[in-house]
PDB file of C-alpha atoms in Angstrom:
ATOM      1  CA  MET A   1    -281.847  97.768 247.164  1.00 51.00           C
ATOM      2  CA  LYS A   2    -284.969  99.756 246.353  1.00 54.00           C
ATOM      3  CA  ARG A   3    -285.021 103.458 247.049  1.00 49.00           C
ATOM      4  CA  THR A   4    -286.660 104.285 250.349  1.00 46.00           C
ATOM      5  CA  SER A   5    -289.073 107.182 250.594  1.00 57.00           C
ATOM      6  CA  THR A   6    -286.966 109.086 253.139  1.00 84.00           C
ATOM      7  CA  VAL A   7    -283.458 108.880 251.640  1.00 93.00           C
ATOM      8  CA  TYR A   8    -282.507 110.423 248.293  1.00 95.00           C
ATOM      9  CA  GLY A   9    -278.899 109.343 248.663  1.00 96.00           C
ATOM     10  CA  LEU A  10    -275.623 109.898 250.473  1.00 97.00           C
ATOM     11  CA  MET A  11    -273.413 112.923 249.928  1.00 97.00           C
ATOM     12  CA  ALA A  12    -269.691 113.253 250.597  1.00 97.00           C
ATOM     13  CA  GLU A  13    -268.029 116.655 250.956  1.00 97.00           C
ATOM     14  CA  PHE A  14    -264.479 117.316 249.732  1.00 97.00           C
ATOM     15  CA  ASP A  15    -262.090 120.243 250.135  1.00 95.00           C
ATOM     16  CA  ASP A  16    -260.550 120.362 246.658  1.00 95.00           C
ATOM     17  CA  PRO A  17    -261.362 119.385 243.071  1.00 96.00           C
ATOM     18  CA  THR A  18    -258.609 116.748 242.874  1.00 96.00           C
ATOM     19  CA  SER A  19    -260.139 114.828 245.769  1.00 96.00           C
ATOM     20  CA  LEU A  20    -263.582 115.053 244.189  1.00 97.00           C
ATOM     21  CA  VAL A  21    -262.384 113.729 240.829  1.00 97.00           C
ATOM     22  CA  ALA A  22    -260.433 110.899 242.481  1.00 97.00           C
ATOM     23  CA  ALA A  23    -263.417 109.960 244.666  1.00 97.00           C
ATOM     24  CA  THR A  24    -265.787 110.059 241.715  1.00 97.00           C
ATOM     25  CA  GLN A  25    -263.487 107.831 239.681  1.00 97.00           C
ATOM     26  CA  ARG A  26    -263.213 105.339 242.550  1.00 97.00           C
ATOM     27  CA  ALA A  27    -267.002 105.304 242.979  1.00 97.00           C
ATOM     28  CA  HIS A  28    -267.465 104.669 239.268  1.00 96.00           C
ATOM     29  CA  ASP A  29    -264.844 101.903 239.377  1.00 96.00           C
ATOM     30  CA  ALA A  30    -266.666 100.373 242.357  1.00 96.00           C
ATOM     31  CA  GLY A  31    -269.828 100.051 240.244  1.00 96.00           C
ATOM     32  CA  TYR A  32    -271.879 103.074 241.253  1.00 96.00           C
ATOM     33  CA  ARG A  33    -273.611 104.635 238.249  1.00 95.00           C
ATOM     34  CA  ARG A  34    -276.401 106.847 239.632  1.00 95.00           C
ATOM     35  CA  MET A  35    -274.357 109.666 241.112  1.00 96.00           C
ATOM     36  CA  ASP A  36    -273.703 113.325 240.580  1.00 95.00           C
ATOM     37  CA  ALA A  37    -270.928 115.711 241.526  1.00 96.00           C
ATOM     38  CA  TYR A  38    -271.267 119.370 242.452  1.00 96.00           C
ATOM     39  CA  SER A  39    -268.558 122.002 242.185  1.00 96.00           C
ATOM     40  CA  PRO A  40    -268.352 125.812 242.316  1.00 96.00           C
ATOM     41  CA  PHE A  41    -266.659 125.789 238.891  1.00 95.00           C
ATOM     42  CA  PRO A  42    -266.469 123.439 235.896  1.00 94.00           C
ATOM     43  CA  ILE A  43    -264.033 120.523 236.194  1.00 95.00           C
ATOM     44  CA  GLU A  44    -263.254 118.930 232.842  1.00 92.00           C
ATOM     45  CA  GLU A  45    -262.111 115.574 234.265  1.00 94.00           C
ATOM     46  CA  LEU A  46    -265.324 115.172 236.250  1.00 94.00           C
ATOM     47  CA  HIS A  47    -267.403 114.398 233.162  1.00 92.00           C
ATOM     48  CA  LYS A  48    -265.234 111.363 232.373  1.00 92.00           C
ATOM     49  CA  ALA A  49    -265.013 110.282 236.025  1.00 95.00           C
ATOM     50  CA  LEU A  50    -268.815 110.221 236.277  1.00 94.00           C
ATOM     51  CA  GLY A  51    -268.958 107.963 233.224  1.00 91.00           C
ATOM     52  CA  SER A  52    -271.264 110.368 231.423  1.00 88.00           C
ATOM     53  CA  ARG A  53    -272.258 109.694 227.856  1.00 86.00           C
ATOM     54  CA  HIS A  54    -272.146 112.209 225.066  1.00 87.00           C
ATOM     55  CA  THR A  55    -275.201 114.389 224.714  1.00 91.00           C
ATOM     56  CA  ARG A  56    -277.883 113.994 222.048  1.00 95.00           C
ATOM     57  CA  LEU A  57    -278.157 117.771 221.670  1.00 97.00           C
ATOM     58  CA  PRO A  58    -276.111 118.053 218.436  1.00 97.00           C
ATOM     59  CA  LEU A  59    -278.397 115.534 216.739  1.00 97.00           C
ATOM     60  CA  LEU A  60    -281.471 117.449 217.916  1.00 98.00           C
ATOM     61  CA  VAL A  61    -280.022 120.723 216.586  1.00 98.00           C
ATOM     62  CA  LEU A  62    -279.247 119.081 213.228  1.00 98.00           C
ATOM     63  CA  ILE A  63    -282.784 117.735 212.939  1.00 98.00           C
ATOM     64  CA  GLY A  64    -284.205 121.135 213.941  1.00 98.00           C
ATOM     65  CA  GLY A  65    -282.025 122.902 211.367  1.00 98.00           C
ATOM     66  CA  LEU A  66    -283.035 120.496 208.616  1.00 98.00           C
ATOM     67  CA  CYS A  67    -286.716 120.889 209.481  1.00 98.00           C
ATOM     68  CA  GLY A  68    -286.329 124.686 209.501  1.00 98.00           C
ATOM     69  CA  GLY A  69    -284.541 124.722 206.136  1.00 98.00           C
ATOM     70  CA  ILE A  70    -287.034 122.379 204.489  1.00 98.00           C
ATOM     71  CA  GLY A  71    -289.930 124.315 206.010  1.00 98.00           C
ATOM     72  CA  GLY A  72    -288.568 127.679 204.827  1.00 98.00           C
ATOM     73  CA  TYR A  73    -287.903 126.434 201.305  1.00 98.00           C
ATOM     74  CA  THR A  74    -291.329 124.786 201.131  1.00 97.00           C
ATOM     75  CA  LEU A  75    -292.996 128.016 202.278  1.00 96.00           C
ATOM     76  CA  GLU A  76    -291.187 130.003 199.579  1.00 95.00           C
ATOM     77  CA  TYR A  77    -291.992 127.413 196.918  1.00 96.00           C
ATOM     78  CA  TRP A  78    -295.658 127.243 197.881  1.00 96.00           C
ATOM     79  CA  SER A  79    -296.114 131.021 197.959  1.00 95.00           C
ATOM     80  CA  SER A  80    -294.230 131.671 194.666  1.00 93.00           C
ATOM     81  CA  VAL A  81    -295.343 128.701 192.577  1.00 94.00           C
ATOM     82  CA  MET A  82    -298.713 127.553 193.896  1.00 95.00           C
ATOM     83  CA  ALA A  83    -300.504 130.254 195.874  1.00 95.00           C
ATOM     84  CA  TYR A  84    -299.433 133.466 194.081  1.00 93.00           C
ATOM     85  CA  PRO A  85    -297.783 132.661 190.739  1.00 93.00           C
ATOM     86  CA  LEU A  86    -296.717 135.891 189.085  1.00 90.00           C
ATOM     87  CA  ASN A  87    -294.986 135.975 185.709  1.00 88.00           C
ATOM     88  CA  ILE A  88    -292.629 138.944 186.028  1.00 85.00           C
ATOM     89  CA  GLY A  89    -290.322 139.600 183.096  1.00 86.00           C
ATOM     90  CA  GLY A  90    -290.469 135.979 181.963  1.00 86.00           C
ATOM     91  CA  LYS A  91    -288.633 134.704 185.035  1.00 86.00           C
ATOM     92  CA  PRO A  92    -289.467 131.150 186.131  1.00 90.00           C
ATOM     93  CA  LEU A  93    -291.940 130.710 188.978  1.00 91.00           C
ATOM     94  CA  HIS A  94    -289.539 128.388 190.792  1.00 92.00           C
ATOM     95  CA  SER A  95    -286.496 130.651 191.029  1.00 88.00           C
ATOM     96  CA  TRP A  96    -284.503 128.814 193.681  1.00 92.00           C
ATOM     97  CA  PRO A  97    -281.667 131.386 194.099  1.00 92.00           C
ATOM     98  CA  ALA A  98    -284.238 133.831 195.485  1.00 90.00           C
ATOM     99  CA  PHE A  99    -285.323 131.224 198.047  1.00 95.00           C
ATOM    100  CA  ILE A 100    -281.860 130.836 199.626  1.00 96.00           C
ATOM    101  CA  PRO A 101    -281.966 133.763 202.143  1.00 96.00           C
ATOM    102  CA  VAL A 102    -285.283 132.644 203.647  1.00 96.00           C
ATOM    103  CA  THR A 103    -284.135 129.014 203.712  1.00 98.00           C
ATOM    104  CA  PHE A 104    -280.914 130.001 205.502  1.00 98.00           C
ATOM    105  CA  GLU A 105    -282.695 132.172 208.065  1.00 98.00           C
ATOM    106  CA  THR A 106    -285.343 129.571 208.908  1.00 98.00           C
ATOM    107  CA  THR A 107    -282.614 126.937 209.245  1.00 98.00           C
ATOM    108  CA  ILE A 108    -280.752 129.089 211.783  1.00 98.00           C
ATOM    109  CA  LEU A 109    -283.941 130.109 213.613  1.00 98.00           C
ATOM    110  CA  VAL A 110    -285.300 126.596 214.119  1.00 98.00           C
ATOM    111  CA  ALA A 111    -281.845 125.161 214.944  1.00 98.00           C
ATOM    112  CA  ALA A 112    -281.303 127.841 217.610  1.00 98.00           C
ATOM    113  CA  LEU A 113    -284.759 127.321 219.142  1.00 98.00           C
ATOM    114  CA  THR A 114    -284.207 123.555 219.130  1.00 98.00           C
ATOM    115  CA  CYS A 115    -280.846 124.071 220.826  1.00 98.00           C
ATOM    116  CA  VAL A 116    -282.269 126.184 223.648  1.00 98.00           C
ATOM    117  CA  LEU A 117    -285.367 124.073 224.241  1.00 98.00           C
ATOM    118  CA  GLY A 118    -283.430 120.811 223.851  1.00 97.00           C
ATOM    119  CA  MET A 119    -280.789 121.937 226.350  1.00 97.00           C
ATOM    120  CA  LEU A 120    -283.465 122.862 228.871  1.00 96.00           C
ATOM    121  CA  ALA A 121    -285.298 119.560 228.375  1.00 96.00           C
ATOM    122  CA  LEU A 122    -282.181 117.352 228.476  1.00 94.00           C
ATOM    123  CA  ASN A 123    -280.946 119.085 231.644  1.00 91.00           C
ATOM    124  CA  GLY A 124    -284.336 118.733 233.307  1.00 91.00           C
ATOM    125  CA  LEU A 125    -284.708 122.471 233.684  1.00 92.00           C
ATOM    126  CA  PRO A 126    -286.265 124.469 235.166  1.00 92.00           C
ATOM    127  CA  GLN A 127    -285.778 122.631 238.464  1.00 90.00           C
ATOM    128  CA  PRO A 128    -286.461 124.995 241.363  1.00 90.00           C
ATOM    129  CA  TYR A 129    -286.088 122.211 243.970  1.00 91.00           C
ATOM    130  CA  HIS A 130    -283.670 119.319 244.323  1.00 92.00           C
ATOM    131  CA  PRO A 131    -283.255 117.067 247.390  1.00 94.00           C
ATOM    132  CA  VAL A 132    -279.562 118.024 247.780  1.00 94.00           C
ATOM    133  CA  PHE A 133    -280.789 121.473 248.844  1.00 93.00           C
ATOM    134  CA  ASN A 134    -281.912 119.797 252.106  1.00 91.00           C
ATOM    135  CA  VAL A 135    -278.267 119.392 253.190  1.00 94.00           C
ATOM    136  CA  PRO A 136    -277.292 122.576 255.071  1.00 94.00           C
ATOM    137  CA  ARG A 137    -273.610 122.506 254.022  1.00 94.00           C
ATOM    138  CA  PHE A 138    -274.561 122.177 250.338  1.00 95.00           C
ATOM    139  CA  ALA A 139    -274.753 125.985 250.194  1.00 93.00           C
ATOM    140  CA  LEU A 140    -270.935 125.861 250.128  1.00 93.00           C
ATOM    141  CA  ALA A 141    -271.070 124.127 246.717  1.00 94.00           C
ATOM    142  CA  SER A 142    -271.308 127.546 245.116  1.00 92.00           C
ATOM    143  CA  ARG A 143    -268.312 128.880 247.067  1.00 93.00           C
ATOM    144  CA  ASN A 144    -265.486 126.522 247.968  1.00 93.00           C
ATOM    145  CA  ARG A 145    -266.627 122.947 248.584  1.00 95.00           C
ATOM    146  CA  PHE A 146    -267.032 119.932 246.319  1.00 97.00           C
ATOM    147  CA  PHE A 147    -269.723 117.274 246.728  1.00 97.00           C
ATOM    148  CA  LEU A 148    -270.349 113.754 245.446  1.00 97.00           C
ATOM    149  CA  CYS A 149    -273.857 112.364 245.864  1.00 97.00           C
ATOM    150  CA  ILE A 150    -274.649 108.695 245.260  1.00 97.00           C
ATOM    151  CA  GLU A 151    -278.386 108.349 244.699  1.00 96.00           C
ATOM    152  CA  SER A 152    -280.500 105.661 246.316  1.00 95.00           C
ATOM    153  CA  THR A 153    -281.814 104.676 242.858  1.00 95.00           C
ATOM    154  CA  ASP A 154    -278.417 103.129 242.095  1.00 95.00           C
ATOM    155  CA  PRO A 155    -278.711  99.320 241.909  1.00 95.00           C
ATOM    156  CA  LYS A 156    -275.656  98.936 244.169  1.00 95.00           C
ATOM    157  CA  PHE A 157    -276.908 101.418 246.783  1.00 95.00           C
ATOM    158  CA  ASP A 158    -277.193 100.183 250.355  1.00 94.00           C
ATOM    159  CA  VAL A 159    -277.256 102.854 253.051  1.00 94.00           C
ATOM    160  CA  GLU A 160    -274.666 101.271 255.336  1.00 96.00           C
ATOM    161  CA  ALA A 161    -272.393  99.794 252.651  1.00 96.00           C
ATOM    162  CA  THR A 162    -272.427 102.994 250.609  1.00 96.00           C
ATOM    163  CA  ARG A 163    -271.707 105.087 253.712  1.00 96.00           C
ATOM    164  CA  ARG A 164    -268.716 102.871 254.556  1.00 97.00           C
ATOM    165  CA  PHE A 165    -267.497 103.135 250.959  1.00 97.00           C
ATOM    166  CA  LEU A 166    -267.796 106.939 250.942  1.00 97.00           C
ATOM    167  CA  GLU A 167    -265.904 107.160 254.229  1.00 97.00           C
ATOM    168  CA  THR A 168    -262.979 105.267 252.642  1.00 96.00           C
ATOM    169  CA  LEU A 169    -262.678 108.134 250.134  1.00 96.00           C
ATOM    170  CA  GLU A 170    -261.563 110.422 253.003  1.00 95.00           C
ATOM    171  CA  PRO A 171    -264.233 113.117 252.693  1.00 97.00           C
ATOM    172  CA  ARG A 172    -264.667 115.945 255.122  1.00 95.00           C
ATOM    173  CA  GLU A 173    -268.146 114.651 255.937  1.00 95.00           C
ATOM    174  CA  VAL A 174    -270.735 112.103 254.724  1.00 97.00           C
ATOM    175  CA  THR A 175    -274.329 113.256 254.953  1.00 96.00           C
ATOM    176  CA  SER A 176    -277.625 111.535 254.314  1.00 95.00           C
ATOM    177  CA  VAL A 177    -279.775 113.427 251.806  1.00 95.00           C
ATOM    178  CA  ALA A 178    -283.461 113.460 252.685  1.00 92.00           C
ATOM    179  CA  ASP A 179    -286.087 113.289 249.973  1.00 86.00           C
TER     180      ASP A 179
END
């Protein structure tokens, strides 16, 4: 079913992390893929229960580090060999051991910047507003409640069928999330 303009999804509230993980696993087993879980603290099993893939961030950091290292070495080479060649004491113009500190530092700098910017981009941050904030009880997600939200963009989502499914998971409450 196509996503309607008034409903973002359905959210179930649970009292403890074990119930949330079990409910998330059952929802994933039932075929729901566009869902997210919210908890006041990290739950390691939740990542697997959601069916999340591994992140692309390590590859981005590697590419950023390689670009930084190549860029730093190229800058040193260009400035020492091409732009300002100085013959000092008969040393070669391309003295690669002297280029290592700058190459190392630019590798670390660009890899770290890529890591921070890549993490922000892959997490969709900054995100000052999200539709789940429209649910009044969602404020408890930062204290002592656990939530599972199945989004209306899920191919299997049907308001009534999904509500009935969520109620079989024995939540404290099932709430419709407005857009």
